[in-house]
Short mmCIF file of C-alpha atoms in Angstrom, two decimals:
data_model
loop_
_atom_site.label_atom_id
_atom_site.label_comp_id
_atom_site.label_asym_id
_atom_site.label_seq_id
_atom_site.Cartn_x
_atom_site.Cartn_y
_atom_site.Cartn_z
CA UNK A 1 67.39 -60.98 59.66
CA UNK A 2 68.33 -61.35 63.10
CA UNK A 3 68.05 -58.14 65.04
CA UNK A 4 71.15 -58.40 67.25
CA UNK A 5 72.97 -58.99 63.81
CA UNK A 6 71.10 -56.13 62.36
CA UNK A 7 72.37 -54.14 65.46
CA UNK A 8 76.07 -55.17 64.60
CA UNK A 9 75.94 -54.35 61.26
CA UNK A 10 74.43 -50.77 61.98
CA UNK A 11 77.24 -49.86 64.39
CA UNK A 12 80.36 -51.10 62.29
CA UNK A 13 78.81 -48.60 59.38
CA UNK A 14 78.39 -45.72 61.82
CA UNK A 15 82.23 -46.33 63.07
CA UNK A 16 83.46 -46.62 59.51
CA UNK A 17 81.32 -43.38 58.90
CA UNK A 18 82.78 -41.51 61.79
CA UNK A 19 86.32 -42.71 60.98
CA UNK A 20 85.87 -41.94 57.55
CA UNK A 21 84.48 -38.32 58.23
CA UNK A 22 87.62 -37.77 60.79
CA UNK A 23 90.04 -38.65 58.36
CA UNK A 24 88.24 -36.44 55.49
CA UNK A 25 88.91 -33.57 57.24
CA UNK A 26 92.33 -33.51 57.95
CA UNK A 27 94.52 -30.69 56.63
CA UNK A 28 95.75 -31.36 52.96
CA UNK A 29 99.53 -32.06 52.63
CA UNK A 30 101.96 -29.33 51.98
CA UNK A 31 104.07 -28.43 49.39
CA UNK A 32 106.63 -31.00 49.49
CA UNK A 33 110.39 -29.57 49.89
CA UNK A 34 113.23 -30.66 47.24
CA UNK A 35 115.21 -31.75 50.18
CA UNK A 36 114.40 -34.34 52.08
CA UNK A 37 116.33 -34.16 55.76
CA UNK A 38 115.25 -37.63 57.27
CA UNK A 39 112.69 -39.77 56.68
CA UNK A 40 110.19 -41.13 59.54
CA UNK A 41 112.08 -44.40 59.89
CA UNK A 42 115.53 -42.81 60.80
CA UNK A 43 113.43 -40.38 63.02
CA UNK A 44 112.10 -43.40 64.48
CA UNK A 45 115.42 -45.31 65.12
CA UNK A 46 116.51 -42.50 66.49
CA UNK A 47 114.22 -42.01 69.14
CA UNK A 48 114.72 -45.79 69.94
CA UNK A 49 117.91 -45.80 70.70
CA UNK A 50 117.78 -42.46 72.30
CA UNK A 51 115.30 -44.60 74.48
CA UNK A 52 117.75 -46.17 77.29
CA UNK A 53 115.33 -46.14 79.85
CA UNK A 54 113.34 -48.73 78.02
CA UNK A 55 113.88 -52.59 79.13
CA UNK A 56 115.14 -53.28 76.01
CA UNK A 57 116.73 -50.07 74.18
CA UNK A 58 117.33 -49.88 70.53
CA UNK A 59 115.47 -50.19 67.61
CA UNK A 60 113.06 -53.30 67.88
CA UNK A 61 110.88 -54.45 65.02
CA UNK A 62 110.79 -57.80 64.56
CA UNK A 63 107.58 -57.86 62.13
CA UNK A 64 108.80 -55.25 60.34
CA UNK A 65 106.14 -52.95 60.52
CA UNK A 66 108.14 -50.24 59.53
CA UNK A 67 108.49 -50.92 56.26
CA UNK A 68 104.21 -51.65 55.78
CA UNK A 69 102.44 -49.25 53.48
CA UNK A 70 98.85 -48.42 55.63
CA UNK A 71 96.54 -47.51 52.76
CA UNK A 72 98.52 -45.73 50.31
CA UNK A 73 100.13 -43.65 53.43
CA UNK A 74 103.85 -44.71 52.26
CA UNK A 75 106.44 -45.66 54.71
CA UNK A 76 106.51 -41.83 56.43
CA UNK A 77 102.65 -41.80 56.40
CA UNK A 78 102.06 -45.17 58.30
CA UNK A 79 104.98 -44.68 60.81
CA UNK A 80 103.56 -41.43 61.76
CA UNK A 81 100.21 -42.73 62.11
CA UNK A 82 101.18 -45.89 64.51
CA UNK A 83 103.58 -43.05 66.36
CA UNK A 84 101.17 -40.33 67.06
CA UNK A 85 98.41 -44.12 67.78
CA UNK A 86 100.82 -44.83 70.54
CA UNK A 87 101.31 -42.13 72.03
CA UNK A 88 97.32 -40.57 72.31
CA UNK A 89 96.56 -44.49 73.49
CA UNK A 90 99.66 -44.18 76.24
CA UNK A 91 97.45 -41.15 77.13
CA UNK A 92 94.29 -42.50 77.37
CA UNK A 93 95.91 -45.48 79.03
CA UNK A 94 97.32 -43.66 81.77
CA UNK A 95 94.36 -41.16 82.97
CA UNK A 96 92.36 -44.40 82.26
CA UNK A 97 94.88 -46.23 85.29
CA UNK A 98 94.47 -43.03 87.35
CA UNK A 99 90.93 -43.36 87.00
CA UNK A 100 90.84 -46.99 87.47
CA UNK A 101 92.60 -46.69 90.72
CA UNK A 102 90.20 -43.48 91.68
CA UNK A 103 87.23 -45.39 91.63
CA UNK A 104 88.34 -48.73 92.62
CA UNK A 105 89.51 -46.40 96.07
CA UNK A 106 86.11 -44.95 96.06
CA UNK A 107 87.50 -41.55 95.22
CA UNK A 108 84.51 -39.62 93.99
CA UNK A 109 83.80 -36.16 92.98
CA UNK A 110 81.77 -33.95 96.02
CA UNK A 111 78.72 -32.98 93.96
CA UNK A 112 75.89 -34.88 92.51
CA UNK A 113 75.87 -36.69 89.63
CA UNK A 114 72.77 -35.42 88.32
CA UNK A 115 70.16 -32.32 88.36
CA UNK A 116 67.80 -34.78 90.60
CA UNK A 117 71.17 -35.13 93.65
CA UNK A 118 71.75 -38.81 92.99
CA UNK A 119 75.55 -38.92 93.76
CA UNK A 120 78.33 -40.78 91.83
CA UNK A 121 77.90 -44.43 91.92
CA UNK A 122 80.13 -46.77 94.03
CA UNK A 123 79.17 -50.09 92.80
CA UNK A 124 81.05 -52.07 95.66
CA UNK A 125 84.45 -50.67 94.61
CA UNK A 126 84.29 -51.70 90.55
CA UNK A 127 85.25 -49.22 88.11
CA UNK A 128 83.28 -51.15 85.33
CA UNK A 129 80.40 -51.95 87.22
CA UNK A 130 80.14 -47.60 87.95
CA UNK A 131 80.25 -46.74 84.28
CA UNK A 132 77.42 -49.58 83.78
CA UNK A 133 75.92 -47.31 86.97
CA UNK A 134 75.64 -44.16 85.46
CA UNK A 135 72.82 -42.74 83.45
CA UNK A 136 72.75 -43.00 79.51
CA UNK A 137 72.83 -39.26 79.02
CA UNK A 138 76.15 -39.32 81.10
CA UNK A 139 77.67 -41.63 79.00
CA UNK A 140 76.49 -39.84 75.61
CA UNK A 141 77.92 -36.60 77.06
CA UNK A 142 81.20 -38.28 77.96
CA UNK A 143 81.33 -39.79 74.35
CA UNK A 144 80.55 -36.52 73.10
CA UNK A 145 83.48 -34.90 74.24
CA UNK A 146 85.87 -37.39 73.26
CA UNK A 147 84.58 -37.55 69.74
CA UNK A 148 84.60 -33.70 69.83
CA UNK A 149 88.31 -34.02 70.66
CA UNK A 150 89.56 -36.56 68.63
CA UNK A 151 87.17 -34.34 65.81
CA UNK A 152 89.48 -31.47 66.78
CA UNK A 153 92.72 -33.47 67.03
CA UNK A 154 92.58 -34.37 63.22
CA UNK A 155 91.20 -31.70 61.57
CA UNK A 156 92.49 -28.31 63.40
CA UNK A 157 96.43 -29.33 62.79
CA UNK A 158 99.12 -27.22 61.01
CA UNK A 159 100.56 -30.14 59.25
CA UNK A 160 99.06 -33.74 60.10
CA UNK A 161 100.85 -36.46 61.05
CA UNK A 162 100.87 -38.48 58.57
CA UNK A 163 101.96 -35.65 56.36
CA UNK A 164 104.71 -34.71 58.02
CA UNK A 165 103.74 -33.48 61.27
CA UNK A 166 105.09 -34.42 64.21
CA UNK A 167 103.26 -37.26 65.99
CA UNK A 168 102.00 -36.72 69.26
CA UNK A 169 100.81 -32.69 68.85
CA UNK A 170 97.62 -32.38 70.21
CA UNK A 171 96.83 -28.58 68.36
CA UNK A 172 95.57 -25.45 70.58
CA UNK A 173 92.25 -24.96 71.62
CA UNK A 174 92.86 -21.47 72.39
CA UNK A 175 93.66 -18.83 69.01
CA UNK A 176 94.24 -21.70 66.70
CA UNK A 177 94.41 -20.22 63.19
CA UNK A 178 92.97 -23.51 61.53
CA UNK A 179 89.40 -23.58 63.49
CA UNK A 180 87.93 -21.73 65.67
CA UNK A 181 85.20 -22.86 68.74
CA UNK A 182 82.30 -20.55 68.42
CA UNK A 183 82.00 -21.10 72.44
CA UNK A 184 85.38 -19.31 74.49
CA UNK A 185 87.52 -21.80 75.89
CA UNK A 186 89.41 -20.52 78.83
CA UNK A 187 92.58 -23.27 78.40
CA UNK A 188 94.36 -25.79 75.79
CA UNK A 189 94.41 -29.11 76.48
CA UNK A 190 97.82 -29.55 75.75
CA UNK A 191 100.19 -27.61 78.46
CA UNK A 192 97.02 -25.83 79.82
CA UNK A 193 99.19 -23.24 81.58
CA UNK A 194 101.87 -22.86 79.46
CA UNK A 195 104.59 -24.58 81.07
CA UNK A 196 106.73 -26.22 78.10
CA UNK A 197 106.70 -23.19 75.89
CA UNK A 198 110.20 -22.21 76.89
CA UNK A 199 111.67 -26.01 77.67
CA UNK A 200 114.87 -26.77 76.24
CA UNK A 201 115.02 -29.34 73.16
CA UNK A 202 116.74 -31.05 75.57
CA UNK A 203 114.15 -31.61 78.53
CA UNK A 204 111.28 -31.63 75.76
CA UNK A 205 113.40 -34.92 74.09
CA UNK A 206 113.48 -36.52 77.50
CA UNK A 207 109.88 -35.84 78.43
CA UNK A 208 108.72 -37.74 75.20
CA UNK A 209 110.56 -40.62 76.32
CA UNK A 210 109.44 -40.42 79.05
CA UNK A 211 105.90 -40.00 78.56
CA UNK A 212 105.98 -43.34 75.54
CA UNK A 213 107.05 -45.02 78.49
CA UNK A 214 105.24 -44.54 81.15
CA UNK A 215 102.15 -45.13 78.33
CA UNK A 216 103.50 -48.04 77.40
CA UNK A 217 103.30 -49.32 80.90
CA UNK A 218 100.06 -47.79 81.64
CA UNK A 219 98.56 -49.75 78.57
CA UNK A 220 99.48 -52.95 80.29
CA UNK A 221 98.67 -52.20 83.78
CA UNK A 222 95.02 -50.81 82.38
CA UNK A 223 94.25 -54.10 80.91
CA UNK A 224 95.68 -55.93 83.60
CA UNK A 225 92.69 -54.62 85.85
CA UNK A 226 90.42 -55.47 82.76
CA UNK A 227 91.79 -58.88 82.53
CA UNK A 228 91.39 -59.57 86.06
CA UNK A 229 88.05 -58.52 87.00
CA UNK A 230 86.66 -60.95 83.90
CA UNK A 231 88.99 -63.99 84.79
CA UNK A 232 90.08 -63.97 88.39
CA UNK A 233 93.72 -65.29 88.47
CA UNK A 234 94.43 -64.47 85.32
CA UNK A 235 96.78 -61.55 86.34
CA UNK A 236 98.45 -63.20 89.60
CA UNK A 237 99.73 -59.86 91.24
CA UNK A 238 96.06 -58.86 90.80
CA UNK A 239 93.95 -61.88 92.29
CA UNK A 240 92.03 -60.88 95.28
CA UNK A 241 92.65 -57.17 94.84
CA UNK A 242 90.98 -56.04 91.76
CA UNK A 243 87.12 -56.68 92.35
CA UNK A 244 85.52 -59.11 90.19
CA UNK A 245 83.27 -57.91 86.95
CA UNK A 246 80.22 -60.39 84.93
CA UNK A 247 79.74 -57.49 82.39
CA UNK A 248 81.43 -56.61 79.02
CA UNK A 249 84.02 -53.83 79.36
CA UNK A 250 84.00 -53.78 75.30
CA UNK A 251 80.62 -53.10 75.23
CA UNK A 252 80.32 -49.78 77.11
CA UNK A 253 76.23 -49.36 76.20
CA UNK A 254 75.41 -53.05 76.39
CA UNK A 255 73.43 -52.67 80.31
CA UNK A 256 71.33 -50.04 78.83
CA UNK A 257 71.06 -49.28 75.18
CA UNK A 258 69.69 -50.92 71.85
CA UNK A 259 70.19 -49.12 68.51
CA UNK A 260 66.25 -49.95 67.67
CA UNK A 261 64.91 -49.27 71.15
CA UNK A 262 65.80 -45.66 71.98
#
C-alpha cells in the first residue's frame, strides 16, 4: 500500500481510539428522577430567546437538529452534547483570536523558548508559519496538555452532559471528589480565583449569553484569519492585513513529522 495512505489510515484509528477512550470514561448516568422538570429542548428555547443580544433572537433551527438522536444519546443527550461542543469551541475560538492577534503583533513571551536560549519564533508576523517554527517536542507538550484536559473534562464530572449535566461545566482541578491529580495544582481552570462563586443567577444567566456570543463571533473571526492567509481576498476586510500562509493549518505536524519516521 501506499505509505501516505498507510499514514492516514493509522491516524483516523488513533483519533477514533482516543475519542473512544474519552467517552468510556465518563461518569455513568444517575438514577433517573420520576419527575421530569424540563427537558433539554425547552432548556434550550429558553436560553434562545433569553438571547436578545443575538442578531437574530429566538429559537432558530431550521434543520432541525434538535430533534436528531446522536448515537443512541436521545433528544436530551445530543442537545447537551452540541451545547456543551459550542460552548468549549467558543472557548478555544476566542483565546485562539487572542492568540492569533498576539503573534501576528509580535507579542512574545520574555524567556526562551528552549533549554538551548533560542527565543520564540517570529516568522515575519504569521501565526501559522510560528507554530510550523517551533520544535516537535513543543508541540507534543502543547498537545499533551490539551488532551490531558479534555481527558479531565469528560471523565472527572459530577453528572456529564449528556446525562443531565449542565453543558458548559468545566469540573475543578482543585479537591474534586471524582479524581484526583497525584501532582498539587495550585488553581482551577474554571474561575481560577474564585470570582463567580457568589454571582447572582442573574449575572451568571447573562454571562452565559454572553460568553456563547462572543464565541460565536470569535469562531468566525478565527477562521477568517485562517481563510485569508490561504486565499488572499477571500475575506475582504482582511486582504493586505493578515500575512499570507503556503502551509496547511489542518495539518499541525505536516512541516515536521511522519508516523513511520520518528
Amino acid at each position: 500500500d501506499d505509505p501516505h495512505e498507510l499514514k492516514m489510515k493509522f491516524s483516523a484509528v488513533v483519533l477514533a481510539l482516543a475519542f473512544g477512550t474519552a467517552a468510556a470514561f465518563a461518569p455513568q448516568a444517575p438514577a433517573k428522577s420520576s419527575v421530569k422538570l424540563a427537558s433539554a429542548k425547552d432548556d434550550l428555547i429558553a436560553l434562545a430567546e433569553a438571547n436578545t443580544d443575538a442578531l437574530s433572537p429566538g429559537f432558530w433551527d431550521p434543520l432541525g437538529v434538535a430533534e436528531i438522536d446522536f448515537w443512541g444519546l436521545g433528544q436530551d443527550g445530543t442537545i447537551g452534547y452540541l451545547r456543551h461542543a459550542e460552548i468549549k469551541h467558543g472557548r478555544v475560538a476566542m483565546a485562539a483570536f487572542v492568540g492569533y492577534l498576539a503573534g501576528a503583533n509580535g507579542v512574545q513571551f520574555p524567556w526562551p523558548q528552549t533549554l538551548k536560549g533560542d527565543p520564540f519564533p517570529y516568522a515575519g508576523g504569521s501565526p501559522e508559519a510560528q507554530w510550523d517554527a517551533i520544535p516537535l517536542a513543543a508541540k507534543w507538550q502543547i498537545i499533551s496538555v490539551i488532551a490531558f484536559l479534555e481527558l479531565w473534562g469528560e471523565c472527572a464530572l459530577d453528572t456529564h452532559y449528556m446525562k443531565g449535566g449542565k453543558p458548559g461545566v468545566y469540573p475543578p482541578l482543585v479537591n474534586n471528589a471524582n479524581m484526583q491529580i497525584p501532582h498539587p495544582v495550585p488553581l482551577n481552570l474554571f474561575d481560577p480565583f474564585n470570582l463567580s462563586a457568589k454571582a447572582s443567577p442573574e449575572k451568571k444567566a447573562k454571562g452565559l449569553i454572553a460568553e456563547i456570543n462572543n464565541g460565536r463571533l470569535a469562531m468566525i473571526g478565527i477562521m477568517g484569519f485562517l481563510a485569508e492567509a490561504k486565499v488572499a481576498g477571500s475575506v475582504p476586510f482582511l486582504t493586505g492585513v493578515v500575512k499570507p500562509y503556503d502551509g496547511d493549518s489542518m495539518a499541525p505536524f505536516l512541516s515536521d513529522f511522519d508516523m513511520f519516521n520518528l
